[in-house]
Each structure stands twice: as C-alpha cells, then as structure tokens.
Backbone as ProteinMPNN parsed JSONL, in Angstrom:
{"seq_chain_A": "MSPVMIDLLLNALGETVLMTVISGLFSLVAGLPLGLILVMTSPGGIAEHRGVNRVLGLIINSFRSLPFIILLVALIPFTRFLVGTSLGTWAAIVPLSITATPYFARVAEVSLRDVDRGLIDAVRAMGASKLRIVWDVLIPEALPGILSGFVVTLVALIGASAMAGAIGAGGLGDLAIRYGYQRFETSVMIAVIAVLIVLVCGIQWVGDRLVQHIDKRH", "coords_chain_A": {"N_chain_A": [[40.702, -90.97, -44.134], [37.71, -91.708, -46.103], [37.097, -90.948, -49.633], [34.482, -90.053, -49.827], [34.05, -89.014, -47.271], [35.693, -86.967, -47.228], [34.606, -85.338, -49.02], [32.243, -84.712, -47.764], [33.343, -83.39, -45.505], [34.464, -81.058, -46.901], [32.179, -80.013, -47.881], [30.762, -79.389, -45.457], [32.703, -77.563, -44.5], [32.411, -75.474, -46.231], [29.736, -74.698, -45.585], [29.94, -73.745, -43.053], [31.788, -71.698, -43.329], [30.148, -70.046, -44.84], [27.961, -69.483, -43.184], [29.445, -68.092, -41.118], [30.45, -65.755, -42.533], [28.216, -64.508, -43.6], [26.661, -63.98, -41.331], [28.437, -62.651, -39.839], [28.989, -60.319, -41.444], [26.569, -59.154, -41.298], [26.438, -58.59, -38.547], [28.371, -56.623, -38.51], [27.423, -54.592, -39.965], [24.962, -53.835, -38.599], [25.777, -53.737, -35.915], [27.863, -51.803, -35.589], [26.774, -49.228, -36.126], [25.01, -49.432, -33.747], [26.901, -49.446, -31.588], [28.094, -46.982, -32.168], [25.923, -45.26, -31.586], [25.49, -45.744, -28.951], [27.821, -44.665, -27.836], [27.75, -41.995, -28.618], [25.51, -41.034, -27.454], [25.963, -41.403, -24.769], [26.69, -40.137, -21.362], [28.126, -36.947, -21.644], [28.784, -37.415, -24.22], [28.803, -36.705, -27.82], [26.246, -36.437, -28.674], [24.462, -36.372, -26.42], [22.105, -38.373, -24.611], [20.492, -39.552, -22.371], [18.332, -41.296, -21.894], [17.87, -42.665, -24.345], [20.295, -43.968, -24.442], [20.269, -45.536, -22.132], [17.918, -47.269, -22.674], [18.665, -48.519, -25.045], [21.141, -49.728, -24.273], [19.987, -51.57, -22.3], [18.394, -53.29, -24.1], [20.522, -54.428, -25.56], [22.111, -55.821, -23.713], [20.383, -57.433, -22.804], [19.986, -59.271, -24.951], [22.575, -60.136, -25.022], [22.945, -61.501, -22.731], [21.564, -63.99, -23.082], [22.2, -67.498, -23.409], [23.558, -68.863, -26.498], [22.441, -71.381, -27.329], [19.933, -71.333, -26.314], [18.835, -68.981, -27.282], [18.733, -69.8, -29.821], [16.892, -71.783, -30.009], [14.682, -70.389, -29.05], [14.225, -68.712, -31.081], [13.154, -70.055, -33.373], [10.387, -69.944, -34.29], [10.471, -67.358, -35.246], [12.61, -67.665, -37.151], [11.576, -69.501, -38.934], [9.576, -68.15, -39.983], [11.133, -66.114, -41.475], [12.761, -67.546, -43.403], [11.487, -69.736, -44.066], [12.06, -72.22, -42.924], [13.416, -74.087, -40.124], [15.59, -75.522, -40.175], [18.808, -76.207, -41.436], [21.63, -74.394, -43.225], [20.907, -71.565, -43.913], [18.858, -71.13, -42.133], [20.3, -71.131, -39.82], [21.706, -68.898, -39.859], [20.202, -66.684, -39.195], [19.647, -66.729, -36.192], [22.421, -66.661, -35.547], [23.288, -64.137, -36.564], [21.743, -62.465, -34.978], [22.625, -63.053, -32.288], [25.235, -62.241, -32.58], [25.356, -59.374, -33.155], [24.668, -57.645, -30.932], [26.804, -58.464, -29.422], [29.049, -57.536, -31.018], [28.45, -54.937, -31.088], [28.982, -53.935, -28.492], [31.697, -54.467, -28.343], [32.533, -52.854, -30.499], [31.839, -50.369, -29.094], [33.565, -50.279, -27.069], [36.004, -49.682, -28.366], [35.463, -47.213, -29.643], [35.028, -45.626, -27.413], [37.818, -45.332, -26.59], [38.795, -43.418, -28.151], [40.65, -40.426, -28.27], [39.553, -37.887, -26.281], [40.158, -35.29, -26.249], [40.903, -34.671, -28.863], [38.335, -35.054, -29.961], [36.966, -33.044, -28.872], [38.449, -30.768, -29.882], [37.813, -30.875, -32.721], [35.102, -30.432, -32.62], [35.156, -27.893, -31.525], [35.896, -26.487, -33.903], [33.667, -26.362, -35.284], [32.554, -28.568, -36.375], [30.244, -30.888, -37.696], [28.05, -33.292, -36.047], [27.986, -35.707, -37.649], [30.101, -35.381, -39.141], [32.231, -35.514, -37.2], [31.94, -38.344, -36.568], [32.535, -39.587, -38.94], [35.07, -38.5, -39.607], [36.597, -38.541, -37.371], [35.803, -40.416, -35.094], [35.381, -43.103, -36.132], [37.6, -43.457, -37.92], [39.841, -43.175, -36.008], [39.185, -45.13, -34.286], [39.251, -47.428, -35.624], [41.331, -49.592, -35.921], [40.863, -50.97, -33.415], [38.21, -51.57, -33.74], [38.336, -53.316, -36.026], [39.826, -55.34, -34.783], [38.032, -56.206, -32.971], [36.108, -57.11, -34.573], [37.278, -59.345, -35.828], [37.376, -61.006, -33.607], [34.798, -61.435, -33.125], [34.048, -62.951, -35.326], [35.572, -65.311, -34.818], [34.006, -66.169, -32.621], [31.635, -66.64, -33.706], [32.174, -68.8, -35.448], [32.428, -70.789, -33.465], [29.918, -70.788, -32.402], [28.431, -71.374, -34.696], [29.197, -73.983, -34.938], [27.995, -75.111, -32.716], [25.283, -74.664, -33.472], [24.972, -76.641, -35.115], [24.146, -78.838, -33.834], [21.45, -78.962, -33.831], [20.712, -79.468, -36.452], [21.735, -77.496, -38.256], [23.66, -77.833, -40.086], [27.121, -77.64, -41.405], [30.446, -77.833, -39.867], [30.111, -78.537, -37.198], [27.637, -80.004, -37.294], [28.588, -82.165, -38.843], [30.6, -83.369, -37.159], [29.049, -84.152, -34.96], [27.1, -85.897, -36.145], [28.707, -87.928, -37.41], [31.202, -88.02, -36.129], [30.666, -88.359, -33.32], [27.987, -89.724, -32.991], [28.317, -91.929, -34.59], [30.817, -92.902, -33.909], [33.27, -92.461, -35.4], [36.172, -91.722, -35.057], [38.255, -90.483, -36.539], [36.963, -88.758, -38.289], [36.048, -86.743, -36.233], [38.564, -85.864, -35.362], [39.499, -84.761, -37.767], [37.719, -82.677, -38.048], [38.079, -81.105, -35.907], [40.82, -80.355, -36.382], [40.293, -78.84, -38.773], [38.787, -76.712, -37.88], [40.485, -75.417, -36.166], [42.554, -74.586, -37.93], [41.096, -73.059, -39.468], [40.208, -71.021, -37.654], [42.691, -70.001, -36.7], [43.573, -69.0, -39.13], [41.808, -67.008, -39.679], [42.33, -65.27, -37.623], [45.048, -64.575, -37.979], [44.95, -63.167, -40.577], [43.412, -61.136, -39.706], [45.059, -59.848, -37.716], [47.105, -59.094, -39.373], [45.892, -57.256, -40.873], [45.108, -55.283, -39.095], [47.634, -54.455, -38.063], [48.493, -53.121, -40.546], [46.784, -50.989, -40.773], [46.986, -49.617, -38.335], [48.024, -46.733, -37.016], [49.62, -46.299, -34.971], [51.847, -47.916, -35.314]], "CA_chain_A": [[39.304, -90.933, -44.445], [37.362, -92.107, -47.481], [36.758, -89.773, -50.522], [33.151, -89.543, -49.474], [33.954, -88.347, -46.018], [36.446, -85.853, -47.568], [33.687, -84.459, -49.81], [31.355, -84.171, -46.794], [34.142, -82.437, -44.88], [34.735, -79.85, -47.466], [30.91, -79.31, -47.907], [30.564, -78.887, -44.076], [33.449, -76.432, -44.101], [31.85, -74.396, -46.889], [28.451, -74.302, -44.894], [30.491, -73.182, -41.861], [32.285, -70.436, -43.789], [28.897, -69.225, -45.331], [27.258, -69.026, -41.769], [30.125, -67.193, -40.379], [30.6, -64.665, -43.332], [27.098, -63.823, -43.786], [26.239, -63.454, -40.085], [29.585, -61.589, -39.447], [28.82, -59.087, -42.059], [25.222, -58.593, -40.784], [26.699, -57.912, -37.263], [29.217, -55.386, -38.689], [26.475, -53.585, -40.582], [24.088, -53.514, -37.537], [26.431, -53.627, -34.697], [28.694, -50.69, -35.562], [25.83, -48.149, -35.705], [24.617, -49.426, -32.376], [27.987, -49.061, -30.776], [28.208, -45.508, -32.249], [24.75, -44.67, -30.889], [25.862, -45.952, -27.373], [28.895, -43.761, -27.449], [27.296, -40.697, -28.868], [24.378, -40.578, -26.471], [26.413, -41.633, -23.423], [26.969, -38.838, -20.597], [29.307, -36.274, -22.202], [28.826, -37.747, -25.751], [28.379, -35.659, -28.837], [24.665, -36.404, -28.807], [24.133, -37.011, -25.085], [20.547, -38.588, -24.469], [20.639, -40.655, -21.32], [17.172, -42.121, -21.975], [18.244, -43.57, -25.53], [21.522, -44.739, -24.162], [19.774, -46.684, -21.15], [16.975, -48.205, -23.319], [19.566, -49.188, -25.973], [21.972, -50.558, -23.351], [19.183, -52.72, -21.69], [18.17, -54.196, -25.017], [21.752, -55.088, -25.866], [22.479, -56.516, -22.576], [19.293, -58.535, -22.708], [20.287, -60.297, -25.816], [23.899, -60.804, -24.732], [22.792, -62.433, -21.57], [20.975, -65.295, -23.46], [23.105, -68.404, -24.033], [23.15, -69.005, -27.869], [21.599, -72.506, -27.577], [18.599, -70.865, -25.833], [18.216, -68.151, -28.369], [18.677, -70.578, -31.11], [15.64, -72.498, -29.93], [13.628, -69.423, -28.926], [13.928, -68.01, -32.486], [12.734, -71.073, -34.279], [9.258, -69.446, -34.977], [10.907, -66.162, -36.237], [13.468, -68.032, -38.259], [10.802, -70.188, -39.939], [8.866, -67.029, -40.79], [11.913, -65.515, -42.315], [13.437, -68.297, -44.306], [10.588, -70.787, -44.285], [12.504, -73.524, -42.231], [14.167, -73.833, -38.936], [16.816, -76.249, -40.339], [19.843, -75.77, -42.512], [22.459, -73.32, -43.072], [20.361, -70.293, -43.966], [18.062, -71.054, -40.961], [21.139, -70.905, -38.79], [22.311, -67.547, -40.104], [19.202, -65.797, -38.409], [20.191, -66.552, -34.828], [23.864, -66.094, -35.462], [23.281, -62.839, -36.773], [21.009, -61.882, -33.98], [23.469, -63.124, -31.251], [26.525, -61.575, -32.885], [25.134, -58.051, -33.43], [24.832, -56.958, -29.666], [28.208, -58.664, -29.071], [29.914, -56.669, -31.719], [28.13, -53.613, -30.658], [29.578, -53.657, -27.249], [33.036, -54.513, -28.621], [32.817, -51.507, -31.045], [31.677, -49.158, -28.194], [34.786, -50.089, -26.197], [36.952, -49.176, -29.105], [35.112, -46.017, -29.836], [35.223, -44.842, -26.234], [39.035, -45.129, -26.384], [39.25, -42.302, -29.023], [41.096, -39.257, -27.645], [38.379, -36.927, -25.854], [40.865, -33.903, -26.54], [40.756, -34.699, -30.459], [36.918, -34.816, -30.478], [36.676, -31.577, -28.435], [39.15, -29.893, -30.838], [37.087, -30.903, -33.891], [33.95, -29.804, -32.248], [35.49, -26.415, -31.508], [36.126, -25.825, -35.227], [32.396, -26.279, -35.808], [32.297, -29.852, -37.286], [28.868, -31.414, -37.48], [28.137, -34.707, -35.415], [28.174, -36.615, -38.667], [31.514, -35.198, -39.615], [32.894, -36.162, -36.225], [31.918, -39.607, -36.598], [33.234, -40.144, -40.072], [36.465, -38.038, -39.718], [37.387, -38.81, -35.989], [35.594, -41.51, -34.296], [35.505, -44.311, -36.885], [39.016, -43.645, -38.36], [40.774, -43.434, -34.917], [38.772, -46.522, -33.506], [39.263, -48.441, -36.717], [42.101, -50.78, -35.462], [40.179, -51.654, -32.414], [36.998, -52.222, -34.313], [38.681, -54.468, -36.892], [40.342, -56.507, -34.026], [36.868, -56.84, -32.452], [35.248, -57.964, -35.69], [37.91, -60.688, -35.904], [37.093, -61.732, -32.327], [33.324, -61.857, -33.332], [34.05, -63.975, -36.464], [35.9, -66.464, -34.253], [33.087, -66.473, -31.816], [30.653, -67.12, -34.696], [32.53, -70.099, -35.781], [32.105, -71.619, -32.267], [28.38, -70.767, -32.402], [27.859, -72.259, -35.805], [29.276, -75.558, -34.533], [26.866, -75.396, -31.642], [24.081, -74.728, -34.127], [24.978, -77.991, -35.853], [23.508, -79.816, -32.995], [20.1, -79.108, -34.088], [20.55, -79.521, -37.773], [22.044, -76.319, -39.123], [24.77, -78.164, -41.008], [28.367, -77.262, -41.017], [31.272, -78.809, -39.269], [29.382, -79.081, -35.941], [26.816, -81.158, -37.676], [29.374, -83.376, -39.293], [31.243, -83.827, -35.96], [28.031, -84.859, -34.153], [26.414, -87.01, -36.771], [29.668, -88.89, -37.746], [32.248, -88.312, -35.143], [30.048, -88.677, -32.128], [27.007, -90.665, -33.089], [28.77, -93.151, -35.332], [32.122, -93.266, -33.283], [34.382, -92.296, -36.329], [37.135, -90.86, -34.43], [38.977, -89.757, -37.664], [36.042, -87.541, -38.583], [36.049, -85.874, -35.289], [39.817, -85.312, -35.426], [39.551, -83.802, -38.971], [36.725, -81.575, -37.964], [38.858, -80.235, -34.907], [41.834, -79.868, -37.082], [39.931, -77.826, -39.64], [38.359, -75.637, -37.053], [41.796, -74.818, -35.687], [43.273, -73.973, -38.931], [40.136, -71.906, -39.802], [40.34, -69.813, -36.513], [44.112, -69.436, -36.781], [43.767, -68.192, -40.462], [41.068, -65.781, -39.555], [42.997, -64.401, -36.611], [46.268, -64.234, -38.679], [44.642, -62.1, -41.465], [42.805, -59.967, -38.997], [46.129, -59.322, -37.154], [47.94, -58.346, -40.401], [45.022, -55.913, -41.401], [45.087, -54.291, -38.045], [48.893, -53.8, -38.232], [48.552, -52.219, -41.601], [46.037, -49.6, -40.673], [47.084, -49.027, -37.208], [48.88, -45.428, -37.206], [50.651, -46.225, -33.91], [53.009, -48.764, -35.63]], "C_chain_A": [[39.004, -91.256, -45.857], [37.161, -90.813, -48.25], [35.349, -89.18, -50.114], [33.123, -88.697, -48.279], [34.81, -86.941, -46.364], [35.488, -84.807, -48.24], [32.58, -83.855, -48.709], [32.102, -83.213, -45.854], [34.229, -81.209, -45.455], [33.236, -79.097, -47.691], [30.489, -78.658, -46.657], [31.422, -77.584, -43.95], [32.95, -75.259, -45.011], [30.482, -73.854, -46.204], [29.003, -73.448, -43.648], [30.959, -71.695, -42.177], [31.108, -69.436, -44.193], [28.2, -68.719, -44.14], [28.106, -67.999, -41.302], [30.304, -65.836, -41.026], [29.383, -63.931, -43.219], [26.627, -63.155, -42.451], [27.205, -62.415, -39.43], [29.288, -60.319, -40.149], [27.477, -58.419, -41.557], [25.547, -57.836, -39.318], [27.584, -56.703, -37.333], [28.293, -54.272, -39.031], [25.517, -53.041, -39.533], [24.768, -53.04, -36.226], [27.3, -52.322, -34.539], [27.82, -49.491, -35.342], [25.259, -48.237, -34.261], [25.792, -48.979, -31.439], [28.276, -47.498, -31.022], [27.1, -44.745, -31.517], [25.08, -44.592, -29.268], [26.794, -44.863, -26.901], [28.451, -42.286, -27.498], [26.268, -40.219, -27.799], [24.738, -40.84, -24.936], [26.563, -40.255, -22.734], [28.388, -38.13, -21.21], [29.592, -36.575, -23.81], [28.416, -36.494, -26.604], [26.887, -35.452, -29.185], [24.136, -36.955, -27.562], [22.571, -37.202, -25.035], [20.653, -39.758, -23.52], [19.471, -41.715, -21.537], [17.429, -43.134, -23.148], [19.217, -44.482, -24.988], [21.133, -45.83, -23.092], [18.905, -47.707, -21.736], [17.847, -49.16, -24.318], [20.344, -50.189, -25.325], [21.282, -51.738, -22.907], [18.935, -53.631, -22.826], [19.457, -55.04, -25.497], [22.103, -56.039, -24.919], [21.649, -57.656, -22.428], [19.616, -59.64, -23.6], [21.554, -61.052, -25.646], [23.844, -61.724, -23.58], [22.196, -63.77, -21.848], [21.947, -66.28, -23.888], [22.641, -68.711, -25.396], [22.281, -70.107, -28.012], [20.122, -72.19, -27.29], [18.08, -70.065, -26.779], [18.038, -68.814, -29.576], [17.323, -71.12, -31.095], [14.472, -71.548, -29.81], [13.22, -68.615, -30.271], [13.562, -68.864, -33.421], [11.507, -70.515, -34.982], [9.714, -68.183, -35.979], [11.778, -66.694, -37.274], [12.682, -68.683, -39.261], [10.039, -69.218, -40.712], [9.576, -66.319, -41.806], [12.42, -66.253, -43.468], [12.553, -69.489, -44.719], [10.854, -72.105, -43.797], [13.234, -73.12, -41.116], [15.432, -74.752, -38.993], [17.775, -75.789, -41.49], [20.657, -74.645, -42.354], [21.911, -71.92, -43.021], [19.414, -70.028, -42.715], [19.023, -70.472, -39.827], [21.669, -69.559, -38.806], [21.409, -66.511, -39.324], [19.629, -65.678, -36.97], [21.462, -66.136, -34.674], [23.975, -64.833, -35.617], [22.796, -61.962, -35.589], [21.926, -61.894, -32.661], [24.758, -62.348, -31.466], [26.423, -60.113, -32.967], [25.312, -57.387, -32.142], [26.249, -57.225, -29.112], [29.165, -57.78, -29.636], [29.698, -55.327, -31.339], [28.799, -53.152, -29.533], [31.217, -53.49, -27.472], [33.385, -53.218, -29.499], [32.73, -50.336, -30.099], [32.872, -49.062, -27.405], [35.742, -49.33, -26.962], [36.776, -47.629, -29.399], [35.308, -45.055, -28.57], [36.745, -44.492, -26.065], [39.637, -44.012, -27.293], [39.458, -41.011, -27.975], [40.078, -38.191, -27.377], [38.904, -35.537, -26.489], [40.675, -33.674, -28.059], [39.305, -34.336, -30.685], [36.638, -33.423, -30.045], [37.246, -30.487, -29.328], [38.347, -29.798, -32.186], [35.7, -30.244, -33.671], [34.055, -28.266, -32.137], [35.53, -25.667, -32.785], [34.763, -25.992, -35.881], [32.119, -27.505, -36.579], [30.968, -30.329, -36.757], [29.074, -32.825, -36.72], [28.53, -35.722, -36.472], [29.721, -36.54, -38.968], [32.532, -35.739, -38.487], [33.009, -37.681, -36.188], [32.59, -40.181, -37.754], [34.631, -39.733, -40.083], [37.309, -38.375, -38.503], [37.137, -40.132, -35.372], [35.864, -42.83, -34.974], [37.027, -44.523, -37.341], [39.976, -43.859, -37.211], [40.541, -44.746, -34.211], [39.006, -47.69, -34.386], [40.048, -49.796, -36.436], [41.43, -51.62, -34.447], [38.935, -52.291, -32.894], [37.207, -53.355, -35.269], [39.093, -55.642, -35.89], [38.99, -57.163, -33.386], [36.061, -57.521, -33.403], [35.875, -59.335, -35.871], [37.447, -61.521, -34.754], [35.693, -62.309, -32.606], [33.352, -62.916, -34.422], [34.531, -65.331, -35.766], [34.806, -67.083, -33.307], [32.006, -67.099, -32.577], [30.996, -68.458, -35.112], [32.129, -71.193, -34.698], [30.648, -71.809, -32.21], [27.801, -71.563, -33.559], [28.118, -73.745, -35.534], [28.275, -75.911, -33.66], [25.566, -75.554, -32.314], [23.853, -76.144, -34.962], [24.203, -79.085, -35.088], [22.074, -79.937, -33.123], [19.781, -78.882, -35.509], [20.784, -78.326, -38.645], [23.009, -76.558, -40.069], [26.05, -77.626, -40.577], [29.35, -78.3, -40.263], [30.806, -79.213, -37.954], [28.507, -80.201, -36.216], [27.58, -82.47, -37.968], [30.023, -84.159, -38.223], [30.226, -84.69, -35.037], [27.586, -86.109, -34.811], [27.479, -88.257, -37.097], [30.688, -89.204, -36.611], [31.681, -88.781, -33.83], [29.133, -89.893, -32.186], [27.43, -92.04, -33.76], [30.235, -93.639, -34.831], [33.202, -93.242, -34.286], [35.3, -91.154, -35.789], [38.052, -89.892, -35.45], [38.158, -88.691, -38.182], [36.015, -86.457, -37.558], [37.41, -85.088, -35.16], [39.937, -84.34, -36.516], [38.81, -82.634, -38.802], [37.512, -80.535, -36.922], [40.065, -79.601, -35.579], [41.501, -78.7, -37.99], [39.451, -76.536, -38.946], [39.518, -74.928, -36.476], [42.394, -74.06, -36.682], [42.33, -72.752, -39.402], [40.196, -70.794, -38.848], [41.682, -69.22, -36.68], [44.241, -68.577, -38.003], [43.044, -66.937, -40.36], [41.747, -64.655, -38.739], [44.324, -63.964, -37.322], [45.991, -63.016, -39.662], [44.27, -60.901, -40.776], [44.126, -59.074, -38.363], [47.028, -58.449, -38.15], [47.183, -56.948, -40.827], [45.26, -54.957, -40.32], [46.474, -53.537, -37.921], [48.991, -52.818, -39.324], [47.924, -51.011, -41.481], [46.236, -48.86, -39.402], [48.188, -48.001, -37.199], [49.882, -45.503, -36.219], [51.821, -47.023, -34.174], [53.634, -48.278, -36.844]], "O_chain_A": [[39.857, -91.126, -46.736], [37.064, -89.733, -47.667], [35.14, -87.967, -50.087], [32.323, -87.766, -48.187], [34.54, -85.909, -45.749], [35.588, -83.599, -48.028], [32.136, -82.71, -48.794], [31.476, -82.243, -45.426], [34.106, -80.22, -44.733], [33.106, -77.873, -47.685], [29.942, -77.555, -46.669], [30.95, -76.606, -43.37], [33.063, -74.113, -44.578], [30.189, -72.661, -46.29], [28.375, -72.436, -43.337], [30.639, -70.71, -41.511], [31.124, -68.236, -43.917], [27.864, -67.535, -44.11], [27.553, -66.93, -41.044], [30.327, -64.83, -40.318], [29.418, -62.783, -42.777], [26.256, -61.981, -42.42], [26.848, -61.526, -38.657], [29.325, -59.27, -39.506], [27.395, -57.196, -41.447], [25.052, -56.758, -38.988], [27.607, -55.865, -36.432], [28.355, -53.171, -38.482], [25.258, -51.838, -39.561], [24.35, -52.082, -35.575], [27.429, -51.819, -33.423], [28.097, -48.744, -34.404], [25.052, -47.201, -33.629], [25.563, -48.15, -30.557], [28.677, -46.819, -30.077], [27.346, -43.705, -30.907], [24.947, -43.606, -28.544], [26.652, -44.251, -25.843], [28.715, -41.482, -26.604], [26.277, -39.066, -27.367], [23.968, -40.554, -24.019], [26.567, -39.252, -23.449], [29.486, -38.685, -21.226], [30.478, -36.033, -24.471], [27.832, -35.5, -26.171], [26.426, -34.511, -29.831], [23.404, -37.944, -27.602], [21.828, -36.284, -25.381], [20.9, -40.881, -23.957], [19.697, -42.912, -21.354], [17.225, -44.334, -22.959], [19.022, -45.696, -25.047], [21.645, -46.946, -23.171], [19.038, -48.889, -21.418], [17.704, -50.383, -24.343], [20.301, -51.366, -25.682], [21.803, -52.844, -23.051], [19.237, -54.808, -22.625], [19.353, -56.233, -25.781], [22.418, -57.153, -25.338], [22.072, -58.729, -21.997], [19.571, -60.806, -23.206], [21.72, -62.228, -25.969], [24.647, -62.652, -23.478], [22.27, -64.652, -20.993], [22.631, -65.91, -24.842], [21.429, -68.836, -25.573], [21.328, -69.955, -28.776], [19.211, -72.709, -27.936], [16.943, -70.297, -27.191], [17.194, -68.402, -30.371], [16.602, -70.958, -32.079], [13.401, -71.801, -30.361], [12.154, -68.031, -30.463], [13.646, -68.379, -34.55], [11.499, -70.567, -36.212], [9.399, -68.058, -37.163], [11.69, -66.14, -38.37], [13.0, -68.51, -40.437], [9.839, -69.365, -41.918], [9.024, -65.912, -42.829], [12.529, -65.64, -44.53], [12.896, -70.183, -45.677], [10.128, -73.056, -44.088], [13.681, -71.976, -41.032], [16.229, -74.787, -38.055], [17.394, -75.023, -42.375], [20.452, -73.898, -41.398], [22.361, -71.124, -42.197], [19.21, -68.882, -42.313], [18.688, -69.567, -39.062], [22.083, -69.085, -37.749], [21.953, -65.516, -38.845], [19.96, -64.571, -36.547], [21.744, -65.325, -33.791], [24.747, -64.241, -34.863], [23.354, -60.912, -35.273], [21.998, -60.866, -31.989], [25.303, -61.832, -30.49], [27.497, -59.525, -32.84], [26.148, -56.484, -32.152], [26.833, -56.375, -28.439], [30.038, -57.268, -28.935], [30.654, -54.557, -31.248], [29.215, -51.993, -29.533], [31.893, -52.614, -26.932], [34.409, -52.581, -29.256], [33.478, -49.373, -30.267], [33.272, -47.958, -27.037], [36.325, -48.392, -26.419], [37.743, -46.867, -29.407], [35.688, -43.89, -28.692], [37.019, -43.457, -25.458], [40.827, -43.71, -27.208], [38.66, -40.671, -27.102], [39.734, -37.551, -28.371], [38.165, -34.796, -27.138], [40.317, -32.57, -28.47], [39.009, -33.443, -31.478], [36.09, -32.655, -30.836], [36.637, -29.434, -29.519], [38.231, -28.697, -32.725], [35.225, -29.541, -34.563], [33.197, -27.502, -32.578], [35.271, -24.465, -32.854], [34.72, -25.75, -37.087], [31.347, -27.366, -37.528], [30.628, -30.199, -35.581], [30.153, -33.414, -36.785], [29.381, -36.562, -36.183], [30.442, -37.537, -39.02], [33.552, -36.339, -38.825], [34.049, -38.228, -35.822], [33.21, -41.234, -37.605], [35.445, -40.534, -40.541], [38.534, -38.48, -38.571], [38.061, -40.908, -35.13], [36.567, -43.649, -34.382], [37.605, -45.594, -37.162], [40.893, -44.665, -37.371], [41.433, -45.38, -33.648], [38.963, -48.835, -33.937], [39.554, -50.901, -36.658], [41.405, -52.845, -34.563], [38.615, -53.419, -32.52], [36.383, -54.266, -35.346], [38.741, -56.795, -36.137], [38.841, -58.38, -33.284], [35.358, -58.47, -33.057], [35.187, -60.342, -36.04], [37.144, -62.698, -34.952], [35.431, -63.487, -32.366], [32.526, -63.82, -34.292], [33.974, -66.383, -36.077], [34.685, -68.303, -33.195], [31.46, -68.091, -32.095], [30.087, -69.289, -35.135], [31.608, -72.27, -34.988], [30.18, -72.925, -31.984], [26.833, -72.309, -33.418], [27.318, -74.614, -35.882], [27.682, -76.978, -33.811], [24.762, -76.397, -31.915], [22.771, -76.59, -35.343], [23.71, -80.068, -35.641], [21.475, -80.882, -32.61], [18.788, -78.238, -35.846], [20.113, -78.149, -39.662], [23.292, -75.675, -40.878], [26.134, -77.157, -39.442], [29.02, -79.475, -40.099], [31.153, -80.336, -37.587], [28.544, -81.23, -35.542], [27.313, -83.573, -37.49], [30.056, -85.389, -38.257], [30.559, -85.736, -34.481], [27.637, -87.204, -34.251], [27.1, -89.427, -37.038], [30.972, -90.337, -36.223], [32.316, -89.662, -33.249], [29.394, -90.928, -31.572], [26.898, -93.107, -33.453], [30.754, -94.65, -35.304], [34.13, -94.021, -34.07], [35.184, -89.954, -36.036], [38.456, -88.768, -35.151], [38.74, -87.663, -38.528], [35.962, -85.291, -37.948], [37.434, -83.885, -34.9], [40.402, -83.219, -36.31], [39.182, -81.597, -39.352], [37.537, -79.321, -37.125], [40.321, -78.415, -35.37], [42.228, -77.708, -38.04], [39.707, -75.426, -39.413], [39.395, -73.711, -36.334], [42.771, -72.919, -36.414], [42.784, -71.639, -39.668], [40.234, -69.642, -39.28], [41.798, -67.999, -36.794], [44.917, -67.549, -37.975], [43.498, -65.897, -40.839], [41.759, -63.46, -39.033], [44.614, -62.782, -37.135], [46.677, -61.997, -39.599], [44.68, -59.791, -41.115], [44.208, -57.852, -38.49], [47.556, -57.377, -37.853], [47.719, -55.863, -41.05], [45.615, -53.818, -40.625], [46.556, -52.323, -37.729], [49.529, -51.734, -39.101], [48.401, -50.006, -42.007], [45.811, -47.714, -39.255], [49.326, -48.431, -37.384], [50.949, -44.916, -36.4], [52.786, -46.928, -33.415], [54.63, -48.844, -37.294]]}, "name": "protein", "num_of_chains": 1, "seq": "MSPVMIDLLLNALGETVLMTVISGLFSLVAGLPLGLILVMTSPGGIAEHRGVNRVLGLIINSFRSLPFIILLVALIPFTRFLVGTSLGTWAAIVPLSITATPYFARVAEVSLRDVDRGLIDAVRAMGASKLRIVWDVLIPEALPGILSGFVVTLVALIGASAMAGAIGAGGLGDLAIRYGYQRFETSVMIAVIAVLIVLVCGIQWVGDRLVQHIDKRH"}
C-alpha cells in the first residue's frame, strides 16, 4: 500500500479504537449497575422486587432484540440532538453505547448469579447491609466472569463499529467500504481484515491474562 493508504489505515484504526473504548466504558458504567439490579430484585434476591425486575428485564430485552443497523438508523435524531451530527466517530459512539449497555448488563447478570448463594446467606446472617453484600461479596466473587464478559463486549463493539462505518461513522469499516469495496482495492480490504484480527486477538489475549490474574480459583 502507498504511504497515503497507510496513513488512512492508521487513522481509521484510531477511530475504531476510540469508538470501542468510549462505548465500552459507557457499557461498563451503565451495564454493571443494571446487571446488579436484575440480580438483586430477582426472586430470592437480596432486594427482591418482581415488578422492578420484570420491567427492567423487558426494557433490556427490547433493546437487545433490535439489530444494530436498525438501532443505528432509528437513533439518528437522538444522536444528532446529543452531538450535533449523525455522521462521524462521535456520532457512532451514541448508538454503540446504547446497544452495548443491555448486552453487557445481561452478561454481568449471568456472572453475578453464579456467586455462591451460601456465601451470600452467610454474610446476610452476620447483619451485612445490601450495599456491603454488593461490594464485598457479589462484585469480588463475580469479577472474573464480569471481566470476561466485558472483553466479549469489546470484541462485539469492534464488529458493530465496522458496521457503523457503512453509514459514515469512520473507522476501519468505513475504510474497507470506501476503498476496499467501492474502489476494488483488494490490498486495502486485506489490510483492514488483518488489522481487525490482530486487534480482536490482542484484546482477547489481554483480557484472558487479566482474568487469570484475578481469578482465585487458579
């Protein structure tokens, strides 16, 4: 590839990383509390409330049922209201964050449900508050699973960010479509695919090492 193409590739990589990191952090900050609420309000939970659990579950499932490309288009007015445009990297971060949050909430919920019920009951019997149970039992015990789920969410976001490139979001997807597909530049398409593979494998490798480091079972 020419030096110009290499510069375009590096710039697209930076945009993809930016979209993935910002939307991933948003999904973590918003999705983890949602997962906690789902577990706490479930039948037999430490703050059982079937009404809250059902309503929240319905909302989360509603967003998860929408294909990302449909959500991307449907949120254009909202995205334009927030960032002033429906095109570009920052515009793509809005739908990416919204689609990743319910996804990660369900992933976190699964990990939190796997925490030993006997341990929770023992802590409750000692008079611990609900907040203390969350911070000292639920999150620490479920942390390896939560981290693994966050890595999976980041990988899914990379794929979604490439899809967002189809409507002018920038990033590697946009580069692959504009140059690799529309201009029939096979070398650009191959380079984008190679970079995406390396990026996903790198994130997965780092995530796996972190999980092994914090997992008490190893």
